[in-house]
Amino acid sequence: MIRKLVFHPFLFGIYPIIALYSNNVYEANPLDLVGPIAIAVGLTGLLFGIAYAILRDSRRAALVASILIVLFFSVGRASDILNVVVRYLTSFWVTYHGNVSPSIILGGAAIVGLASCYWVLRKLKDPGLATGIVNAFALILIVMPVTNVLMARPPRPMESAPKRKGTPLAPLAEPPSKPDIYYIVLDSYARRDVMKALFDFDIQPFLDRLEKKGFYIAKHSTANYCQTRLCLSCSLNGVYIDDLVKGMGNDQTGLADLIGINDVVATLRPIGYKFVSFSSGFHETDQPESDVHHSPSKLPFTGFQRLLISTTPFGTLLPTPKVLDRFETIRERVLYKLEHIPDVASDPASTIMFAHFMCPHPPFVFGENGEDILNRDSGHYPHDGAKFDGLPDDKRVYYRGYREQAMFITRRIEQTIDRILANSKTPPIIILQSDHGSGMNLDMHNFDNTDHLERMTILNAYYFPDRRFEKLYDTISPVNSFRVIFNTFFGSDLKLLPDRSYYSSWGNPYEFHDVTQLVAGKEYPQPAQAPPPATADASATSR
C-alpha cells in the first residue's frame, strides 16, 4: 500500500510549517497554521498535477514534486547556515560580514534539482520502491514535530479553557474630570546608568527635560520579570502572575489574554473608560479586542506567518516585496505609533491607551536619525545576547545597533509626548516605561551567565496632572504603577505590593528566581568598558 499511494509531496509541503510551529509552540497561536497549511497543500497539489500532466506517471511526478518542494524550503535555511559557517571560518583571519552570493546558492540548488529530476526521470528503475521509501521517510519526518506539538500542547476539551474575563482591582470613584491615560512601553529601553555604562549614551538630558515638562522619574526602578510577556501580564493586571499562570505548564500563549483582557482595563471600564491600543506586531501585545485598535495596515499575516515566509527564498535570497518585509513592517508600526498616538487626545471619550514599541529591542532597523540601517542581504541580524551566533563581532554589532536605535526612539518619543500634552484639553496621565532592560549580556537559558543588573533595570517615568506625586517613590516597579494611579486619582485604597524582580528562562518561563537582592537600589558601575564601535566591515550587518 505504501508503494502505491503518493502522499509524500503533501507531507513535505506541510512539514516546514509544522516544524517551525513546534519550535515556537509556546508562543505561536495554533490558528496561525490553518492558512499556511491550506496554501501548502493547494500549491503542492497544483505542482503534482502539472508534473503528472507532463509525465503521465503519478509516482515519478510525485518524486519530482517532492524534490522541488524540499529544495524550495531548504534553500533559504541552507543559505543562513552557509553564511554563518563562512563568517565563522573567516573570522580567524579577517572580519567578514558579507554573504555568499544568492546567485551561487540558487545556482547550486538548480543544479541539485535538475540532477535529481534527471535521475528520477531517466535512471530510476523502480519508482514503486522509491515511492515506498520516500513515503516512509516523509511519515517519520512529520511524526517528530507533530509529537513535539502534542506533548507540549495536548488536546483539551473546549470547556476546560473558558474565556478570560478581566476582574476590577477595586471600585473606582469617578472624578469630575477624567484624564486620558497613556501607557507607553519601550521594549528593552535601558535605565540611565546602564545606558551610559554599556552604550555610552547619556540620557540624563532627556530625563531632565521630562522633569521640566512635569514628569516624575523613578531613578532606581526595576522590572518585575525579564521577559516582555511576563512583564506586561504583571503591570496590566497589577499583580504578580504566579497565580495567573497556574496550570499553563510552559505554554506562553495564554499570556496574550492576560495582557489583552486585563484587570487594569476592567477596573476602568465601569467609570466609562474606553480601551485604545496600537499594533505592535508582537502577538501578545496586539490588542484586537480593544474598543479601538489602530494599525498601519490590514495585512493578513501574523508574526508566525511572517517568520515562515522569512525561511523561504522570498525571505532570504530573492528580492522581498515591501508587503512581506518583516523588518519594514517593524519600522512602519513604530513610525505609525509615534505619529498617531497624540491623535487619541481628540477622542471626546475618556480613554486608556496602550502602545508597545518594539524599540530599541532588536532587530535594529533605525539609525540615530530614523534611517533604515538593516542590511537584509546579510542574513545576520543582531538579537539579544541569548541568541548571538557566537561570532566575535556580535557584541560590537549589538552595541552599535542598540545605541543608534535608542538615540532615535529617545528623540522621537519626546516629540510624541510633547504633542500628547499639546493636544490634551484635560491634562493626561502618562506612563513612559520599559518592560525590561537591554539584553546585550542576557542568557535566557542560563541564570549565571546573565547580567541581571542590565536586564532588570528600567526607565520608569510618570506624568500626573498637578504633579500629584506624593504616592510615587524612587524604586517603584511596574506592578504598582496602576495601583498608585488608582489610589491617587480615583479614590481607591489598594495596597502597594513589594517591588520584586524575577528571572526565568525561556524554556521554563514560570520557574521564577528572585533576583531582587542583586538589583534593588543598585547602580551600574561607572565607567564600564563598553564594546568598541563596530568597524566599517562589522557595521555592514546593519547598513
Coordinates of N, CA and C in Angstrom, one line a residue, residues 225-353:
Y225 N 9.9 41.2 35.9 CA 10.3 40.0 35.2 C 11.2 40.3 34.1
C226 N 11.8 39.3 33.5 CA 12.8 39.6 32.4 C 12.4 39.3 31.0
Q227 N 11.1 38.9 30.9 CA 10.5 38.7 29.5 C 9.3 39.5 29.3
T228 N 9.1 40.1 28.1 CA 8.0 41.0 27.8 C 6.7 40.5 28.2
R229 N 6.3 39.3 27.8 CA 5.0 38.7 28.1 C 4.7 38.7 29.6
L230 N 5.7 38.3 30.4 CA 5.6 38.3 31.8 C 5.5 39.7 32.4
C231 N 6.3 40.6 31.9 CA 6.3 41.9 32.5 C 4.9 42.6 32.3
L232 N 4.4 42.5 31.1 CA 3.1 43.2 30.8 C 1.9 42.5 31.4
S233 N 2.0 41.2 31.5 CA 0.9 40.5 32.2 C 0.9 41.0 33.7
C234 N 2.0 41.3 34.2 CA 2.1 41.8 35.6 C 1.6 43.2 35.7
S235 N 2.2 44.1 34.9 CA 1.8 45.5 35.0 C 0.4 45.8 34.7
L236 N -0.2 45.1 33.7 CA -1.5 45.4 33.2 C -2.6 44.7 34.1
N237 N -2.1 43.9 35.0 CA -3.1 43.3 36.0 C -2.8 43.7 37.4
G238 N -1.7 44.5 37.6 CA -1.4 45.0 38.9 C -1.1 43.9 40.0
V239 N -0.7 42.8 39.5 CA -0.3 41.7 40.5 C 0.8 40.9 39.9
Y240 N 1.5 40.2 40.8 CA 2.5 39.2 40.3 C 1.7 38.0 39.8
I241 N 2.3 37.4 38.8 CA 1.4 36.5 37.9 C 1.5 35.0 38.4
D242 N 2.1 34.7 39.5 CA 2.2 33.3 39.9 C 0.9 32.6 39.9
D243 N -0.1 33.2 40.4 CA -1.5 32.5 40.5 C -2.1 32.5 39.1
L244 N -1.8 33.6 38.3 CA -2.5 33.7 37.0 C -2.0 32.6 36.0
V245 N -0.8 32.1 36.2 CA -0.2 31.2 35.2 C -0.3 29.7 35.7
K246 N -0.9 29.5 36.8 CA -1.1 28.1 37.3 C -1.8 27.3 36.2
G247 N -1.3 26.1 36.0 CA -1.9 25.2 35.1 C -1.5 25.4 33.6
M248 N -0.6 26.4 33.3 CA -0.2 26.7 32.0 C 1.0 25.8 31.5
G249 N 1.6 25.1 32.5 CA 2.8 24.4 32.1 C 3.9 25.4 31.7
N250 N 4.4 25.2 30.4 CA 5.3 26.2 29.9 C 4.7 27.0 28.7
D251 N 3.4 26.8 28.6 CA 2.6 27.5 27.5 C 2.5 29.0 27.7
Q252 N 3.1 29.8 26.8 CA 3.0 31.2 26.9 C 1.9 31.8 26.1
T253 N 1.2 31.1 25.4 CA 0.1 31.7 24.5 C -1.0 32.2 25.4
G254 N -1.2 31.7 26.6 CA -2.3 32.2 27.5 C -2.0 33.6 28.0
L255 N -0.7 34.0 27.9 CA -0.4 35.4 28.4 C -1.0 36.4 27.5
A256 N -1.3 36.1 26.2 CA -2.0 37.1 25.4 C -3.3 37.5 26.0
D257 N -4.1 36.6 26.6 CA -5.3 37.0 27.2 C -5.1 37.8 28.5
L258 N -4.0 37.5 29.2 CA -3.7 38.2 30.4 C -3.4 39.7 30.1
I259 N -2.8 39.9 28.9 CA -2.4 41.2 28.5 C -3.6 41.9 27.9
G260 N -4.3 41.2 27.0 CA -5.4 41.8 26.2 C -6.7 42.0 27.0
I261 N -7.0 41.0 27.9 CA -8.2 41.1 28.7 C -7.7 41.3 30.2
N262 N -7.2 42.5 30.5 CA -6.5 42.7 31.7 C -7.4 43.3 32.8
D263 N -6.9 43.3 34.0 CA -7.6 43.8 35.1 C -7.6 45.3 35.2
V264 N -6.6 45.9 34.7 CA -6.5 47.4 34.7 C -7.6 48.0 33.9
V265 N -7.8 47.5 32.7 CA -8.9 48.0 31.8 C -10.2 47.6 32.5
A266 N -10.3 46.4 33.0 CA -11.6 46.0 33.7 C -11.9 46.9 34.9
T267 N -10.9 47.5 35.5 CA -11.1 48.4 36.6 C -11.7 49.8 36.1
L268 N -11.2 50.2 34.9 CA -11.6 51.5 34.4 C -12.9 51.5 33.6
R269 N -13.2 50.4 33.1 CA -14.5 50.4 32.2 C -15.7 50.8 33.0
P270 N -16.0 50.4 34.2 CA -17.2 50.8 34.9 C -17.4 52.3 35.0
I271 N -16.3 53.1 35.0 CA -16.5 54.5 35.1 C -16.3 55.2 33.7
G272 N -16.5 54.4 32.6 CA -16.7 55.0 31.3 C -15.4 55.1 30.5
Y273 N -14.3 54.4 30.8 CA -13.1 54.5 30.0 C -13.2 53.5 28.8
K274 N -12.6 54.0 27.7 CA -12.5 53.2 26.5 C -11.1 52.7 26.3
F275 N -10.9 51.5 25.9 CA -9.6 50.9 25.7 C -9.1 51.1 24.3
V276 N -8.0 51.8 24.1 CA -7.5 52.1 22.8 C -6.1 51.5 22.7
S277 N -5.8 50.7 21.6 CA -4.5 50.1 21.5 C -3.9 50.3 20.1
F278 N -2.6 50.1 20.0 CA -1.9 50.3 18.8 C -1.1 49.0 18.5
S279 N -1.1 48.6 17.2 CA -0.5 47.4 16.8 C 1.0 47.4 17.1
S280 N 1.5 46.3 17.6 CA 2.9 46.2 17.9 C 3.6 45.2 17.0
G281 N 2.8 44.3 16.4 CA 3.4 43.2 15.6 C 3.9 42.1 16.4
F282 N 3.7 42.2 17.7 CA 4.1 41.1 18.7 C 2.7 40.6 19.2
H283 N 2.5 39.3 18.9 CA 1.2 38.7 19.1 C 0.5 39.0 20.5
E284 N 1.3 38.9 21.5 CA 0.8 39.0 22.8 C 0.4 40.4 23.2
T285 N 1.0 41.4 22.5 CA 0.7 42.8 22.9 C -0.1 43.5 21.8
D286 N -0.5 42.8 20.7 CA -1.5 43.3 19.8 C -2.9 43.1 20.5
Q287 N -3.7 44.1 20.5 CA -5.0 44.0 21.2 C -6.2 44.2 20.3
P288 N -6.5 43.2 19.5 CA -7.6 43.4 18.6 C -8.9 43.4 19.3
E289 N -9.0 43.0 20.5 CA -10.3 43.0 21.3 C -10.4 44.3 22.0
S290 N -9.5 45.3 21.9 CA -9.7 46.6 22.5 C -10.9 47.3 21.8
D291 N -11.4 48.3 22.4 CA -12.5 49.1 21.8 C -12.1 49.7 20.5
V292 N -10.9 50.2 20.4 CA -10.3 50.8 19.2 C -8.9 50.2 19.0
H293 N -8.6 49.6 17.9 CA -7.3 49.1 17.7 C -6.7 49.7 16.4
H294 N -5.6 50.5 16.6 CA -5.0 51.2 15.4 C -3.9 50.3 14.9
S295 N -3.9 50.2 13.5 CA -2.8 49.5 12.9 C -2.5 50.2 11.6
P296 N -1.2 50.3 11.2 CA -0.9 51.0 9.9 C -1.3 50.2 8.7
S297 N -1.6 49.0 8.8 CA -2.0 48.2 7.6 C -2.9 47.1 8.1
K298 N -3.6 46.5 7.1 CA -4.5 45.4 7.3 C -4.0 44.1 6.7
L299 N -2.7 43.9 6.8 CA -2.1 42.7 6.2 C -2.6 41.5 6.9
P300 N -2.9 40.4 6.2 CA -3.4 39.2 6.8 C -2.3 38.3 7.3
F301 N -1.2 38.8 7.7 CA -0.1 38.0 8.2 C 0.2 38.2 9.7
T302 N 0.3 37.1 10.4 CA 0.6 37.1 11.8 C 2.2 37.1 11.9
G303 N 2.7 37.3 13.1 CA 4.1 37.2 13.3 C 4.7 35.8 12.9
F304 N 3.9 34.7 13.2 CA 4.4 33.4 12.9 C 4.4 33.2 11.4
Q305 N 3.4 33.7 10.7 CA 3.4 33.6 9.2 C 4.5 34.4 8.6
R306 N 4.8 35.6 9.1 CA 5.9 36.3 8.5 C 7.2 35.6 8.8
L307 N 7.4 34.9 10.0 CA 8.6 34.1 10.2 C 8.7 33.0 9.2
L308 N 7.5 32.4 8.9 CA 7.5 31.3 8.0 C 8.0 31.8 6.6
I309 N 7.5 32.9 6.2 CA 7.9 33.4 4.9 C 9.4 33.7 4.8
S310 N 9.9 34.2 6.0 CA 11.3 34.5 6.0 C 12.2 33.3 5.9
T311 N 11.7 32.1 6.1 CA 12.5 30.9 5.9 C 12.5 30.4 4.4
T312 N 11.7 31.0 3.6 CA 11.7 30.6 2.2 C 12.6 31.5 1.4
P313 N 12.9 31.2 0.1 CA 13.7 32.1 -0.7 C 13.2 33.5 -0.8
F314 N 11.8 33.7 -0.6 CA 11.3 35.0 -0.6 C 11.8 35.9 0.5
G315 N 12.2 35.2 1.6 CA 12.7 36.0 2.8 C 14.2 36.0 2.9
T316 N 14.9 35.2 2.1 CA 16.3 35.1 2.3 C 17.2 35.4 1.1
L317 N 16.7 35.0 -0.1 CA 17.5 35.1 -1.3 C 16.9 36.0 -2.4
L318 N 15.6 36.0 -2.5 CA 15.0 36.8 -3.6 C 14.6 38.2 -3.1
P319 N 14.5 39.1 -4.0 CA 14.0 40.5 -3.6 C 12.7 40.3 -2.9
T320 N 12.6 40.9 -1.7 CA 11.3 40.7 -0.9 C 10.4 41.9 -1.1
P321 N 9.2 41.7 -1.6 CA 8.2 42.8 -1.7 C 8.0 43.5 -0.3
K322 N 7.9 44.8 -0.4 CA 7.7 45.5 0.9 C 6.6 45.0 1.7
V323 N 5.6 44.5 1.1 CA 4.4 43.9 1.9 C 4.8 42.7 2.7
L324 N 5.9 42.0 2.3 CA 6.3 40.8 3.0 C 7.6 41.1 3.9
D325 N 8.1 42.2 3.8 CA 9.4 42.5 4.5 C 9.1 42.8 6.0
R326 N 9.4 41.8 6.9 CA 9.0 41.9 8.3 C 9.8 43.0 9.0
F327 N 10.9 43.4 8.5 CA 11.7 44.5 9.1 C 11.1 45.8 8.7
E328 N 10.6 46.0 7.5 CA 9.9 47.2 7.1 C 8.6 47.3 7.9
T329 N 8.0 46.2 8.2 CA 6.7 46.2 9.0 C 7.0 46.7 10.4
I330 N 8.1 46.3 10.9 CA 8.5 46.8 12.3 C 8.7 48.3 12.2
R331 N 9.4 48.8 11.2 CA 9.6 50.3 11.1 C 8.3 51.0 10.9
E332 N 7.4 50.4 10.1 CA 6.1 51.0 9.8 C 5.3 51.2 11.1
R333 N 5.3 50.1 11.9 CA 4.5 50.2 13.1 C 5.0 51.2 14.1
V334 N 6.3 51.2 14.3 CA 6.9 52.2 15.2 C 6.6 53.6 14.7
L335 N 6.8 53.9 13.5 CA 6.6 55.3 13.0 C 5.1 55.6 13.1
Y336 N 4.3 54.7 12.8 CA 2.8 54.9 12.9 C 2.4 55.3 14.3
K337 N 2.9 54.6 15.3 CA 2.6 54.9 16.7 C 3.1 56.3 17.1
L338 N 4.3 56.6 16.7 CA 4.9 57.9 17.0 C 4.0 59.0 16.5
E339 N 3.5 58.8 15.3 CA 2.7 59.8 14.6 C 1.3 59.9 15.1
H340 N 0.7 58.8 15.5 CA -0.8 58.8 15.7 C -1.2 58.7 17.2
I341 N -0.3 58.3 18.1 CA -0.7 58.3 19.5 C -1.3 59.6 19.9
P342 N -0.7 60.8 19.6 CA -1.3 62.0 20.0 C -2.7 62.3 19.5
D343 N -3.1 61.6 18.5 CA -4.4 61.8 17.9 C -5.5 61.3 18.9
V344 N -5.1 60.4 19.8 CA -6.1 59.8 20.8 C -6.7 61.0 21.6
A345 N -5.9 62.0 21.8 CA -6.4 63.1 22.6 C -7.7 63.8 22.0
S346 N -7.9 63.6 20.7 CA -9.0 64.3 20.1 C -10.3 63.5 20.3
D347 N -10.2 62.3 20.8 CA -11.4 61.5 21.1 C -12.1 62.1 22.3
P348 N -13.4 62.4 22.2 CA -14.1 63.0 23.3 C -14.3 62.1 24.5
A349 N -14.2 60.7 24.3 CA -14.4 59.8 25.3 C -13.1 59.7 26.2
S350 N -13.3 59.3 27.4 CA -12.1 59.1 28.3 C -11.5 57.8 27.9
T351 N -10.2 57.8 27.7 CA -9.5 56.6 27.1 C -8.3 56.1 28.0
I352 N -8.1 54.8 28.0 CA -6.8 54.3 28.4 C -6.1 53.8 27.2
M353 N -5.0 54.3 26.8 CA -4.3 53.9 25.6 C -3.1 53.1 25.9

